[in-house]
Structure formats: C-alpha cells, structure tokens
Amino acid sequence: MWRFRELLPVEGEPVSLGEPRTPLLTVPKLSKRLGVETYLKDDGPLPGGTFKARGAGIGLSRAQELGVDRVVMPSAGNAGGAWSLYGARAGMHITVTMAESAPAANQTEVEAAGGELVLIRGTIADAAARAREIADETGAFLSATFSEPYRLEGKKTCWLEVFDALGDENGMRLPRTIVLPVGGGVAAIAAAKAAEEVIALGWTSDPPPRLVGVQSNGCCPIVRAFDAGADEVEPWDGEAMTIAAGLRVPAPSEGDLVLKYIRESGGRMVAVNERAIVDAVWDLASTEGVFACPEGAATVAGASILAEVGDLQGPVVLYNTGSGVKYVEALKAFG
Ligand SMILES: *Cc1c(COP(=O)(O)O)cnc(C)c1O
C-alpha cells in the first residue's frame, strides 16, 4: 500500500508490517453465473487478516508523526485488532472498547498484541461513548471511525491497487461497478475518493464506478434509508444481528454521507439475508478457492440479487474485506 505514498498523508517513515499488494482475482465460474466480467479483490492476505490493516497502517503512522503516543478507539472487532498489532509494532499504547458480543478472535487479537481491551455491555454505540470518555479522561487520541481523516486515506489504497491492476500501459482502468460491504462506510467513501483522485490526476479516462453497498438484513440502516428515499440514516432499532460482525453498526456516525456518496455514484444499497451470506462463504471457497469473511462473501449474495434483476453492469469488482479464518467458530455455529 506504500507504493502509492505520494497520494497518502504520511511524510516520515511509516509503521509497516510488510503489507503485500493483495490479489485481484478473476472468478470465472462466478462471472459466468452473474453474466458479467467479475473480479474479486481479496484483502484476506493483509496483516491481521482484514483490510482494517490499511486504515491502521496509515492512520497510526500519521498519528505517530503528529506526536500521538496513546490511542483509544471503539471497534466492532477487526479495527481494534489491526490497531493493536500496528500499535505493538510502533510501541504505542492502544485502548480498544468493544461490545461483549464482539468475536472472540478479535478480543484475543487485541490482548495478544498487548492492547488494552475494554468490554462493554451493550452495542458498538455504547463502546463509542466509552471510548470518548476514555479520551477525555486520559488525553488519548480518539481514532473512532470518521473522527480522524487518515483511516479513510489508508482504505483508499485498495482501490488504487485495483485500478492499477485492471489497467495497462495507457493508464489505470476503473471497473463499471464496485460491490462492497458497508458497516461504518469508510470503505465505500474511500472507493469514491480513490476514483475521484485518479480521474483528477488524468490517470484514467473512465467515468467513476457505480458503488453498490451491501448490508445484512439483520442490521441494515443505510439500506432502509436508501429504499425510503431519505437523506438521513435513522439508527437501526432492533438488535444488530449478523454473523458479519464488521456490519454490526446500527448507528453509522456518517451514515448520511455514505448514503450521499452511494447515490451520487449512481449506485445503490442492497440487503442480503444471513443464510445467503453463509452460503456465499461456502460458495466462494468451493468454486473459486477463496475462504472469504462473511462481510466479503455478502457481496456475492448482493451481486446475485442485482444480476437477477438485470442491474449489474460489468466489469464488476467484488470486495472481500478479510479472511474467513477469523470467523470459523461463528460459521461452525451457524451450520
Ligand atoms: C470493518 C469491516 C467492514 C466494514 O467496513 P466499513 O469501512 O466500516 O464500512 C467490512 N468487512 C470487514 C471484515 C470489516 O472488518
């Protein structure tokens, strides 16, 4: 991801764990089924097994060069894990507030990396409130979703890699459609920003891609607002229930902005059910050899819905945000 450092805010020596440029895979069987040219961007090989490494690597590097030595953040799971790992590397104190229901894999990851884990009885919203209090009490830097601009910059690198991999000697190429899971929505806005920047730089003559955001129908506040034609995202009222832990975000802090970016791209939001998400995990692993996280596999279910109604234009890039390996217990329990 540091290959694109001219487009990143970090000036000095970055905190790096040797992040690989992740594969953009052809998925021939899936392409055939969806009826359009389809690729899978697989961020499973990143440190900690998810794309949160991109946000953590750039966010923490920037925080360090601004003199921050202590960070606190709420997390649905993977962000806390990634920041703890990069924090260990940098020698920075990381406090992570998490709902008790957050995956055991993430709780263990934070503790193994020497992060301070604060478990909260409640939702990610309660964890966020506690993180703000800890920031006030201790002077730690609050690195919640969208509370600082640098995590987004990190998540942008995924799309620079994709546009580059699709391109040729004449420049970058943008897909017609990007299908990605939406929790807080940083990944979605990062995709839009990456496209905006390479177009402004004249690195491509393609139009910006259509963004399709996927949520689980067990927690889909942004889908609900999209379908209602609303400009504002109301918090999800029920229990946020989904195996895709990264999508358990009942009150996304910048939901309105995410909705605006999705609409302006000419794209849409789509909800998928839990059975379809789990089936898609098995499907991707058994047909294409990729053991995806449920959040990433949800894009296959979402793309299938769009393809059925003739609303999927290729080339399409599906975004697998992490490895299924972190979810084996939950997948096994689901059956
Ligand atoms: C955090 C996370 C998401 C959601 O990403 P946002 O940028 O918050 O929308 C998706 N998948 C995984 C694996 C995650 O950890």
Coordinates of N, CA, C and O in Angstrom, one line a residue, residues 13 16 19 24 31 38 76 81 114 140-141 174 188-189 224 227 229 255 282 286 311:
E13 N 8.8 8.1 8.1 CA 9.0 6.6 8.0 C 7.7 6.0 8.5 O 7.3 6.2 9.6
S16 N 5.1 -0.1 9.3 CA 4.7 -1.1 8.3 C 4.9 -2.5 8.8 O 5.8 -2.8 9.5
E19 N 3.0 -5.0 4.3 CA 1.7 -5.3 3.6 C 1.9 -5.7 2.1 O 2.6 -4.9 1.4
L24 N -6.0 -9.3 -7.2 CA -7.3 -9.0 -7.9 C -7.5 -10.3 -8.7 O -6.8 -10.5 -9.7
S31 N -18.3 -15.3 -12.6 CA -18.6 -14.4 -13.8 C -19.6 -15.0 -14.6 O -20.5 -14.3 -15.1
T38 N -16.4 -10.4 -13.9 CA -16.3 -10.1 -12.5 C -14.9 -10.5 -11.9 O -14.3 -11.4 -12.3
A76 N -15.9 -2.7 16.2 CA -16.8 -3.9 16.1 C -15.9 -5.2 16.2 O -16.4 -6.3 16.3
G81 N -8.3 -5.0 16.5 CA -7.2 -6.0 16.3 C -6.1 -5.4 15.5 O -4.9 -5.5 15.9
G114 N -1.1 -7.0 23.1 CA -0.8 -6.0 24.2 C -1.7 -4.8 24.3 O -1.3 -3.9 25.0
A140 N -5.9 10.4 25.6 CA -5.6 9.6 24.5 C -6.2 10.1 23.2 O -7.3 10.7 23.3
F141 N -5.6 9.9 22.1 CA -6.2 10.4 20.8 C -7.3 9.4 20.4 O -7.1 8.2 20.4
L174 N -10.9 1.8 -14.5 CA -11.9 1.7 -13.4 C -13.0 0.7 -13.8 O -13.4 0.7 -14.9
A188 N -16.6 2.4 1.5 CA -17.3 2.9 0.4 C -16.9 4.3 0.0 O -16.7 4.6 -1.2
I189 N -16.7 5.2 1.0 CA -16.3 6.5 0.7 C -14.8 6.5 0.2 O -14.5 7.3 -0.7
R224 N -32.2 0.8 4.5 CA -33.5 1.2 4.8 C -33.7 2.7 4.4 O -34.7 3.1 3.8
D227 N -33.8 2.9 0.5 CA -35.1 2.4 -0.1 C -36.2 3.4 0.2 O -37.1 3.5 -0.6
G229 N -35.8 6.5 0.2 CA -35.5 7.8 -0.5 C -35.1 8.9 0.5 O -35.2 10.1 0.2
G255 N -23.5 8.1 8.4 CA -24.4 7.3 7.5 C -25.0 8.2 6.4 O -25.1 7.8 5.3
W282 N -19.3 -20.5 1.7 CA -19.1 -21.8 1.2 C -18.9 -21.8 -0.4 O -18.0 -22.4 -0.9
S286 N -15.6 -23.0 -2.3 CA -15.6 -24.2 -3.1 C -15.6 -24.0 -4.6 O -15.1 -24.9 -5.3
D311 N -29.5 -5.5 -13.1 CA -29.0 -4.3 -12.7 C -27.5 -4.3 -12.3 O -27.0 -3.6 -11.4

